[in-house]
PDB file of C-alpha atoms in Angstrom:
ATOM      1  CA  UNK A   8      86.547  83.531  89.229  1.00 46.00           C
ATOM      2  CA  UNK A   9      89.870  81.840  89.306  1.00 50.00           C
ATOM      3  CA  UNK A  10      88.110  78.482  90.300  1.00 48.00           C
ATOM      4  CA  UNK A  11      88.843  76.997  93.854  1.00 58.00           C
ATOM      5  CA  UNK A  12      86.580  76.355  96.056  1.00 57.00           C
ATOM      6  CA  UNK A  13      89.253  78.237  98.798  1.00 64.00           C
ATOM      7  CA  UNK A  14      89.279  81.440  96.921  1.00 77.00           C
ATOM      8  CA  UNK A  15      86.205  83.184  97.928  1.00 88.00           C
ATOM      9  CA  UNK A  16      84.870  86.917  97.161  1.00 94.00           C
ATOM     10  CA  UNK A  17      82.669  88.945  99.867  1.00 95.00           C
ATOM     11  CA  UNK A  18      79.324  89.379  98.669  1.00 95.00           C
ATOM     12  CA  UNK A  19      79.360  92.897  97.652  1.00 97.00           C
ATOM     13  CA  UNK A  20      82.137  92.909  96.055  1.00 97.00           C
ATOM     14  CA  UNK A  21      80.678  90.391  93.588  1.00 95.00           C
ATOM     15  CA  UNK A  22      78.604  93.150  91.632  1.00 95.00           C
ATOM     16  CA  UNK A  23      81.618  95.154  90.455  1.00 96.00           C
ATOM     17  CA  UNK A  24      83.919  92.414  89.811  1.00 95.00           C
ATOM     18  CA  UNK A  25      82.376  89.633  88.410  1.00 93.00           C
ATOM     19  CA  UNK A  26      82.735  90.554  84.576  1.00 94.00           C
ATOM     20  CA  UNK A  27      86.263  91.438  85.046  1.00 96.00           C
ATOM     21  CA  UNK A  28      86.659  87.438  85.901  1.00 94.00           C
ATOM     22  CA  UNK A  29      85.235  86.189  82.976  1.00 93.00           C
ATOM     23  CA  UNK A  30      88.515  88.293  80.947  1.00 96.00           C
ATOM     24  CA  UNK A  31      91.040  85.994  79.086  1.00 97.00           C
ATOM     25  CA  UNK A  32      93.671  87.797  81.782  1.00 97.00           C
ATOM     26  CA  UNK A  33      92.400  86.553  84.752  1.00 96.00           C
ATOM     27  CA  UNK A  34      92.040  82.563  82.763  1.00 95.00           C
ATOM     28  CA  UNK A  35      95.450  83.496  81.690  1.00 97.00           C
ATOM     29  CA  UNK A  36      96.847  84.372  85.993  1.00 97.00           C
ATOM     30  CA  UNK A  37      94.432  81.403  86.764  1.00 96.00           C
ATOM     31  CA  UNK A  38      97.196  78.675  84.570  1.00 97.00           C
ATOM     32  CA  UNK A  39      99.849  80.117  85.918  1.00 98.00           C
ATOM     33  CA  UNK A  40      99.098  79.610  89.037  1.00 97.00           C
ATOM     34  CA  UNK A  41      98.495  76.178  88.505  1.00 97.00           C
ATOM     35  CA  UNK A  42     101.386  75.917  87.020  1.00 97.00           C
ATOM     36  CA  UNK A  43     103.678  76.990  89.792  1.00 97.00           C
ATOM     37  CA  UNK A  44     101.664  74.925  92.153  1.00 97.00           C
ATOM     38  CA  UNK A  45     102.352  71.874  90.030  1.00 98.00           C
ATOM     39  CA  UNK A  46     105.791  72.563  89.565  1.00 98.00           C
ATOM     40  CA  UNK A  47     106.314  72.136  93.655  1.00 98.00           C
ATOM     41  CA  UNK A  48     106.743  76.221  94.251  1.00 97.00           C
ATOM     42  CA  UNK A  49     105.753  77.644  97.213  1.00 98.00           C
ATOM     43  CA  UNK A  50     103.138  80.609  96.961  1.00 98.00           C
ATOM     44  CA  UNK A  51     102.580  82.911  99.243  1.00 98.00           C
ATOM     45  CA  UNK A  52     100.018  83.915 101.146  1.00 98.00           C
ATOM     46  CA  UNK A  53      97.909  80.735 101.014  1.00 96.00           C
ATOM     47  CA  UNK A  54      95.291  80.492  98.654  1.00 95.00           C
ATOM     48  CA  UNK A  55      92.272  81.266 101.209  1.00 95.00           C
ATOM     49  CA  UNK A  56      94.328  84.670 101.866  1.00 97.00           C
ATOM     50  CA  UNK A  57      94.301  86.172  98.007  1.00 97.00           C
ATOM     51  CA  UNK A  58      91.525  87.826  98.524  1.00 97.00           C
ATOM     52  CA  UNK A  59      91.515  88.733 102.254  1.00 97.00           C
ATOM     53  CA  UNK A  60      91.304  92.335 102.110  1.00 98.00           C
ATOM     54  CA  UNK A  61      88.002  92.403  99.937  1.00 98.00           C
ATOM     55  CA  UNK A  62      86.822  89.921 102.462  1.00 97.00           C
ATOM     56  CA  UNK A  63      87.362  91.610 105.563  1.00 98.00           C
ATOM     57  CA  UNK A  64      86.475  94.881 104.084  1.00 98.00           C
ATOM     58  CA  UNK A  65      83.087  94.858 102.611  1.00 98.00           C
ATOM     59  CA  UNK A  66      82.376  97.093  99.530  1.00 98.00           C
ATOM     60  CA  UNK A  67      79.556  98.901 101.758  1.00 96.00           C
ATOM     61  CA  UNK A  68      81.450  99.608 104.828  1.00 98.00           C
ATOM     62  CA  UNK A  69      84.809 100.572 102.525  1.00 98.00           C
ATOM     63  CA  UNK A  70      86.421 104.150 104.291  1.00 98.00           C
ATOM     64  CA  UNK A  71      90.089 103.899 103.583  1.00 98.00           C
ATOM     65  CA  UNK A  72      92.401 102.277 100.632  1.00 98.00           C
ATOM     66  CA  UNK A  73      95.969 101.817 101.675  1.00 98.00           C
ATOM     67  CA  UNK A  74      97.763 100.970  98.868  1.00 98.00           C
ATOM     68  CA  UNK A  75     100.753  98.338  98.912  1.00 97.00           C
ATOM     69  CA  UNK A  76     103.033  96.637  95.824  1.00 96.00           C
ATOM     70  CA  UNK A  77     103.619  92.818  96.778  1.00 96.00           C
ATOM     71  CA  UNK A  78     102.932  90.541  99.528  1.00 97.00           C
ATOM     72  CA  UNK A  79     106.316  89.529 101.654  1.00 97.00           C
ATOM     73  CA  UNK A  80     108.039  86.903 100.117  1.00 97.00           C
ATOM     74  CA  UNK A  81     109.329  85.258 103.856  1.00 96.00           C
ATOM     75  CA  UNK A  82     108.233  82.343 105.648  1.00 95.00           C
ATOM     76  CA  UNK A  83     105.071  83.219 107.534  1.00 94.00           C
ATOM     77  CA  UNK A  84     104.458  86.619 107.175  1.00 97.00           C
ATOM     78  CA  UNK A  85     101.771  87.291 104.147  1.00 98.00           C
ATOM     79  CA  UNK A  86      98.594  86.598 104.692  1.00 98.00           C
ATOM     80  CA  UNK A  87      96.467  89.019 102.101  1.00 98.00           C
ATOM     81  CA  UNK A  88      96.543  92.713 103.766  1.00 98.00           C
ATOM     82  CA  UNK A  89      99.177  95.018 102.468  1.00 98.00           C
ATOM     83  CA  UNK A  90     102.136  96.066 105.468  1.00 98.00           C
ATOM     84  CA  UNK A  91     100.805  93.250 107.388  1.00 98.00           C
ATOM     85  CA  UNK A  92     102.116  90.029 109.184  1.00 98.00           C
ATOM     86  CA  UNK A  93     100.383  87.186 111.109  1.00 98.00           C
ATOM     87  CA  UNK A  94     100.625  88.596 114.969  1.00 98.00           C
ATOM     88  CA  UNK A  95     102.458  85.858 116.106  1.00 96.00           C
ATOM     89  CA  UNK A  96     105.455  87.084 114.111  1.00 95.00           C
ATOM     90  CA  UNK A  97     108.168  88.483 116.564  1.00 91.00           C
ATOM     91  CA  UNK A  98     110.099  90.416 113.656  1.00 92.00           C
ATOM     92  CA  UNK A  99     108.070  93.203 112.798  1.00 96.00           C
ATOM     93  CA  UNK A 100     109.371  94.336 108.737  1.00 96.00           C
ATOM     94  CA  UNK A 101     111.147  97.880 108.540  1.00 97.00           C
ATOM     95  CA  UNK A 102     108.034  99.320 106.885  1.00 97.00           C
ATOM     96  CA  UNK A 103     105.554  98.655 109.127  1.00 98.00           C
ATOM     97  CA  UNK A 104     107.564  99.774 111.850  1.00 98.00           C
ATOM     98  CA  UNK A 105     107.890 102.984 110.198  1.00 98.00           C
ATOM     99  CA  UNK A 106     104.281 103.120 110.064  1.00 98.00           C
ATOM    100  CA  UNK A 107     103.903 102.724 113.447  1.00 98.00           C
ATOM    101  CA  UNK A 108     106.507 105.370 114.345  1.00 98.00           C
ATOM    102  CA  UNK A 109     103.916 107.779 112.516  1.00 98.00           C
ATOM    103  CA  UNK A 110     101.010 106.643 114.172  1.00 98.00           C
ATOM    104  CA  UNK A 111     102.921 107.405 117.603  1.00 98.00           C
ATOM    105  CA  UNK A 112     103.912 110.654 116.144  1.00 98.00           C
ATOM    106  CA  UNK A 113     100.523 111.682 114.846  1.00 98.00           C
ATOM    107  CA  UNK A 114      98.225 110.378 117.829  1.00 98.00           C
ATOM    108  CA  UNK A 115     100.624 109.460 120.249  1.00 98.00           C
ATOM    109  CA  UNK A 116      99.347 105.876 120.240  1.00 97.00           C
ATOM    110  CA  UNK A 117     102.100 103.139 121.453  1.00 96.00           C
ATOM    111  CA  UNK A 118     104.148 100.999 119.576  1.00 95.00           C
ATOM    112  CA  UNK A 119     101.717  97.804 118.861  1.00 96.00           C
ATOM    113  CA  UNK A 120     103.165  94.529 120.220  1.00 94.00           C
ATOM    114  CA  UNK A 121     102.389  92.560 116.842  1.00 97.00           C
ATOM    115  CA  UNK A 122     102.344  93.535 113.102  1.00 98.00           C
ATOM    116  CA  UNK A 123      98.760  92.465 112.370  1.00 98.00           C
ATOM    117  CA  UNK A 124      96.348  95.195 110.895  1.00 98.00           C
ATOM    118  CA  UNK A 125      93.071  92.741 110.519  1.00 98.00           C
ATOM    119  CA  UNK A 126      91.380  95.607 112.806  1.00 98.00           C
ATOM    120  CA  UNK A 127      91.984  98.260 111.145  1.00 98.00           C
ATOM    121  CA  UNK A 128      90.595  96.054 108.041  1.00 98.00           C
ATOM    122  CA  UNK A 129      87.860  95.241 110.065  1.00 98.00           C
ATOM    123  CA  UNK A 130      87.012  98.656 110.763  1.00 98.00           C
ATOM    124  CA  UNK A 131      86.916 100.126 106.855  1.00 98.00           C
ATOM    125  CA  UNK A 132      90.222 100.143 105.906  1.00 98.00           C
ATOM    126  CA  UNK A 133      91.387  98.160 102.780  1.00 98.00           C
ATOM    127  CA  UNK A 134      94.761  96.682 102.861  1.00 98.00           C
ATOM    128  CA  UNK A 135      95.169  96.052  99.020  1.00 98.00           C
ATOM    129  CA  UNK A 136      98.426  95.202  97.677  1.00 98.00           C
ATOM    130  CA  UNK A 137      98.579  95.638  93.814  1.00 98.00           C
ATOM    131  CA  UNK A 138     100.096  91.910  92.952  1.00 98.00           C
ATOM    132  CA  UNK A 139      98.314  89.166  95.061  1.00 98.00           C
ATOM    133  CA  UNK A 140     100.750  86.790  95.069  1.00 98.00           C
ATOM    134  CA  UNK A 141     104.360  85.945  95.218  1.00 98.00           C
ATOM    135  CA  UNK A 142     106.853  82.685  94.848  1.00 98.00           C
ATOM    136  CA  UNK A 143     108.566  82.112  98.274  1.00 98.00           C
ATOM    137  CA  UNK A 144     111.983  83.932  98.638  1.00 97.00           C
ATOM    138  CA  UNK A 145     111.513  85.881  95.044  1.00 97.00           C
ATOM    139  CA  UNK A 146     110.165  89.578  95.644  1.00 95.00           C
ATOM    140  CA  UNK A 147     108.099  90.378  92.776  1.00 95.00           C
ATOM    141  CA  UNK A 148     107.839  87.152  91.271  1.00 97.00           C
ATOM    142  CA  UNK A 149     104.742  87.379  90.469  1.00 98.00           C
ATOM    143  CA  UNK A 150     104.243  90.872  88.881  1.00 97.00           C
ATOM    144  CA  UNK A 151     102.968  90.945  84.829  1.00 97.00           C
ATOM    145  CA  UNK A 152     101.319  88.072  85.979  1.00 97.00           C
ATOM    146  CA  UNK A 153      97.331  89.552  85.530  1.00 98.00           C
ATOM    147  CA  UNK A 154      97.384  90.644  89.093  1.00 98.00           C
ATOM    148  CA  UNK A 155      97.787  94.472  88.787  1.00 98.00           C
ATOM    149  CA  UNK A 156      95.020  94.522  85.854  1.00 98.00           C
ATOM    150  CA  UNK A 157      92.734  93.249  88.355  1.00 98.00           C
ATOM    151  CA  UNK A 158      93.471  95.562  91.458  1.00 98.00           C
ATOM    152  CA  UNK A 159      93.453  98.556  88.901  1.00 98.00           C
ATOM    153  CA  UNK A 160      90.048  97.603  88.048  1.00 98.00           C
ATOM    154  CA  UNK A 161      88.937  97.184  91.672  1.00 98.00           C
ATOM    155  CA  UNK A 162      90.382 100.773  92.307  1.00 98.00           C
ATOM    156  CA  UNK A 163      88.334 102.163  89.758  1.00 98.00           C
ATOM    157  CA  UNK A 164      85.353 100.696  90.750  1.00 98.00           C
ATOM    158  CA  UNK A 165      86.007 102.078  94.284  1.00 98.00           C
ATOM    159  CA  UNK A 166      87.008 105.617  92.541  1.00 98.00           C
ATOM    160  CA  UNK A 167      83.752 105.533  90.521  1.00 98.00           C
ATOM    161  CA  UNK A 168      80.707 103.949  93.054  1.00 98.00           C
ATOM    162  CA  UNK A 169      82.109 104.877  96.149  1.00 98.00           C
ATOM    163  CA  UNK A 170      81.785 108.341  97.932  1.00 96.00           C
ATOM    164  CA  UNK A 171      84.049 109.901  99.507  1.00 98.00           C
ATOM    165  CA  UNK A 172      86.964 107.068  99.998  1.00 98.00           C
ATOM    166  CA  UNK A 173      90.597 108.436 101.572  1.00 98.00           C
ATOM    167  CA  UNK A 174      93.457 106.641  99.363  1.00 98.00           C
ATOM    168  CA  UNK A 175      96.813 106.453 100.424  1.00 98.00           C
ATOM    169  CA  UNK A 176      99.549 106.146  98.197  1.00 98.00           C
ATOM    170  CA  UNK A 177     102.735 105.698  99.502  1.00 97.00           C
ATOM    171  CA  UNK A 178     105.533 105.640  97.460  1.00 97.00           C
ATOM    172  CA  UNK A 179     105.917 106.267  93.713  1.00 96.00           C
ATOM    173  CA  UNK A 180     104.428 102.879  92.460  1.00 96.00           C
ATOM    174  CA  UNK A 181     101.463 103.641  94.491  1.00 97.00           C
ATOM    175  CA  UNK A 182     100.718 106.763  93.542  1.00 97.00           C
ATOM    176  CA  UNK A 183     101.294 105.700  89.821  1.00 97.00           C
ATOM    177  CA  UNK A 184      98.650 102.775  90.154  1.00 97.00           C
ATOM    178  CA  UNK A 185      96.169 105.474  91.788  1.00 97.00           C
ATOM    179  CA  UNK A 186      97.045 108.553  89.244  1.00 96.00           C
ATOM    180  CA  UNK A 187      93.557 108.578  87.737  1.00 97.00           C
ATOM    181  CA  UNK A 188      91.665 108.883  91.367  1.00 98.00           C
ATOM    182  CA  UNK A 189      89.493 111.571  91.398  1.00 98.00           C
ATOM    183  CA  UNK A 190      90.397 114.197  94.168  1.00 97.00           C
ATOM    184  CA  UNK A 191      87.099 116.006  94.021  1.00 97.00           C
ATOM    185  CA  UNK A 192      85.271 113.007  95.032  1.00 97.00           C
ATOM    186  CA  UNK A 193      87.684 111.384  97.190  1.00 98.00           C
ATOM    187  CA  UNK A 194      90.521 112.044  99.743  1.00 98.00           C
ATOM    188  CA  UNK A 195      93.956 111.207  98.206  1.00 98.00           C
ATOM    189  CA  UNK A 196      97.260 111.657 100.501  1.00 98.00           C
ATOM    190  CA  UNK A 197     100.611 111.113  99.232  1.00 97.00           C
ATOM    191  CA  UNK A 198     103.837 110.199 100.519  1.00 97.00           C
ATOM    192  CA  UNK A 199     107.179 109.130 100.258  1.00 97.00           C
ATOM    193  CA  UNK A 200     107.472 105.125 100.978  1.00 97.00           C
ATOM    194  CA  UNK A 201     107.129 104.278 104.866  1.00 98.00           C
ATOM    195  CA  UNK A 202     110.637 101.679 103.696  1.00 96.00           C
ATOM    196  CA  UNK A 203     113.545 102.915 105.687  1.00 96.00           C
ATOM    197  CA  UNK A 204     115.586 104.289 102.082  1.00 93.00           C
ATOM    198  CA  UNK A 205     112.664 107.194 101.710  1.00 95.00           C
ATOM    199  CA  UNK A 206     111.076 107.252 105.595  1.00 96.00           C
ATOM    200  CA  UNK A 207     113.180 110.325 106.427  1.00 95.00           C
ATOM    201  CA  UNK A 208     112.487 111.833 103.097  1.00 95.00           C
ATOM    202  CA  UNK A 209     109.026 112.842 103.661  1.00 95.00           C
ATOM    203  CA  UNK A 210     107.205 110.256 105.442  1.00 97.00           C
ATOM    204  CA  UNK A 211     107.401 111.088 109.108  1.00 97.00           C
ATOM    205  CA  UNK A 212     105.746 114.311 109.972  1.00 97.00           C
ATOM    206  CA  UNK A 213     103.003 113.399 107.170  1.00 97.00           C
ATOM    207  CA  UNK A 214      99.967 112.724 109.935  1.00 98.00           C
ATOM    208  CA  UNK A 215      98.317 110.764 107.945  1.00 98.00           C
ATOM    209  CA  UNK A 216      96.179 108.801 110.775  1.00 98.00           C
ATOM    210  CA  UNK A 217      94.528 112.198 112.327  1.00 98.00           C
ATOM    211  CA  UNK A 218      93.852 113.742 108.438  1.00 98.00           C
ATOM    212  CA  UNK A 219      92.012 110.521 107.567  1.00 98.00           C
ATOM    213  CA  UNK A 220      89.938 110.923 110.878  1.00 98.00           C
ATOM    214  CA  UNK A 221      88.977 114.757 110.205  1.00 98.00           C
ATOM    215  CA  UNK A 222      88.016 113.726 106.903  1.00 98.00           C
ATOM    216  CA  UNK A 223      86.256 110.737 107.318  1.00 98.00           C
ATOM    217  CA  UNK A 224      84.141 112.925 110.336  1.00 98.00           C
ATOM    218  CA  UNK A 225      83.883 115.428 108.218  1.00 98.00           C
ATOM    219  CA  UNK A 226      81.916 113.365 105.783  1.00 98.00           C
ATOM    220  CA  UNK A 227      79.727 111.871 108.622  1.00 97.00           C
ATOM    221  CA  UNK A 228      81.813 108.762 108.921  1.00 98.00           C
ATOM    222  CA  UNK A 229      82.542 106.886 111.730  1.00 98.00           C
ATOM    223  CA  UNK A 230      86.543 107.396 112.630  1.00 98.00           C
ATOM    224  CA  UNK A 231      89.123 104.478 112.244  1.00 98.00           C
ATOM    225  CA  UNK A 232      90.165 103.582 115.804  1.00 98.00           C
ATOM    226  CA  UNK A 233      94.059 103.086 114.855  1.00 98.00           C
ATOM    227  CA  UNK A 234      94.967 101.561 118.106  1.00 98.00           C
ATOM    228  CA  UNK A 235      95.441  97.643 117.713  1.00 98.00           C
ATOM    229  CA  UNK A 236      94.503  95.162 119.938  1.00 97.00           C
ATOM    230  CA  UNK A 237      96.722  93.343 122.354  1.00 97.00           C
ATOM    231  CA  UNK A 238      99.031  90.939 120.636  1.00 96.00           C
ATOM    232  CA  UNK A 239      96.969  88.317 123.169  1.00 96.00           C
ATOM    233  CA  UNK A 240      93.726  89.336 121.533  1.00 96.00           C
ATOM    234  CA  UNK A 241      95.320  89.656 118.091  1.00 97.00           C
ATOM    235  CA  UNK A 242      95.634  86.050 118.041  1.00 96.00           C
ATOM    236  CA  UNK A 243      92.769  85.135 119.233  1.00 95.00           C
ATOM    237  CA  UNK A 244      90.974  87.244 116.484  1.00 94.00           C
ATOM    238  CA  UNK A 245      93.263  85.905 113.618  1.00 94.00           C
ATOM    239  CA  UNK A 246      92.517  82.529 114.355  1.00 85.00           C
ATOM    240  CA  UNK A 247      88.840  82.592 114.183  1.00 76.00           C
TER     241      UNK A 247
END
């Protein structure tokens, strides 16, 4: 484990990760972390965040893998779920509005009045972004750093014990990262990037909220309820 008492793992995670933290790597991400931290940089999200998605997304109750790159790099915005942003944000980023454009589209749901996806990560849905962290106001700052090595190996694991899983990949770098995901044993829908350079190019019209529904019924799952809470109750629930 990369050793502070901050940076905890969900329990059942713990079985199929806990030899990949004992890898030089993950020593190797561990000092240069500290080492950004001791030279006065700003990291973001905050260390009790790295790991949020595994935490509110149990390996037992796992349905849905949206895949993201890095966290934002802004002031107040990552907190450890891909696409997502603290609900008291007012700005909502390009992306995520995107993705809420679809979700009207698809199930006619309305705009959400925040940009905070905890309960849809609540619900089954992991919200993993490939890199974990990021130096404030430097996009992909932290990439080569040991992080991707690590959320390939939690994909696997996912790809291999898990049953029946819908991954989303959009863009090119995600659907590189999940190439080896088996589609016989899993759900796997591809798009273009919800970023508003590839939107238009193949995103909208994609329905990808209503085909992870059918599927996850299909399979005797329990379906994702994609409408959000009220920003009121957003708050509320990010703050406990």
């Amino acid at each position: 484990m990369i050793s502070d008492d901050r940076l905890k793992i969900e329990d059942s995670w713990l079985p199929l990760l806990q030899d990949e933290f004992s890898q030089v790597y993950i020593n190797e991400l561990r000092d240069f972390l500290r080492e950004q931290y001791a030279a006065g940089k700003t990291i973001f999200p905050a260390k009790e965040d790295y790991f949020k998605a595994l935490n509110l997304t149990p390996f037992d109750q796992l349905k849905v893998v949206i895949l993201g790159q890095d966290p934002y790099h802004g002031d107040n915005q990552a907190h450890g779920l891909c696409f997502s942003v603290p609900p008291r944000l007012e700005k909502l980023p390009p992306s995520l509005r995107n993705i809420y454009k679809e979700l009207n589209a698809d199930l006619g749901i309305p705009m959400p009045e925040h940009g905070c996806l905890q309960a849809w990560a609540e619900q089954g849905v992991l919200l993993l972004n490939s890199v974990l962290t990021v130096e404030q106001g430097l996009a992909a700052s932290h990439q080569g750093k040991g992080w991707e090595r690590l959320t390939d190996h939690i994909i696997k694991q996912i790809n291999e014990h898990a049953e029946n899983i819908v991954f989303v990949l959009w863009g090119s770098y995600a659907q590189k990262k999940g190439a080896f995901i088996d589609p016989k044993k899993h759900l796997v829908l591809k798009s273009v990037h919800p970023s508003p350079l590839s939107a238009h190019r193949g995103f909208f019209g994609q329905q990808p909220f209503s085909k992870i529904n059918q599927y996850l019924e299909q399979h005797e799952k329990s379906a994702i309820q994609w409408q959000l809470p009220s920003k009121v109750a957003a708050i509320e629930a990010f703050n406990t």
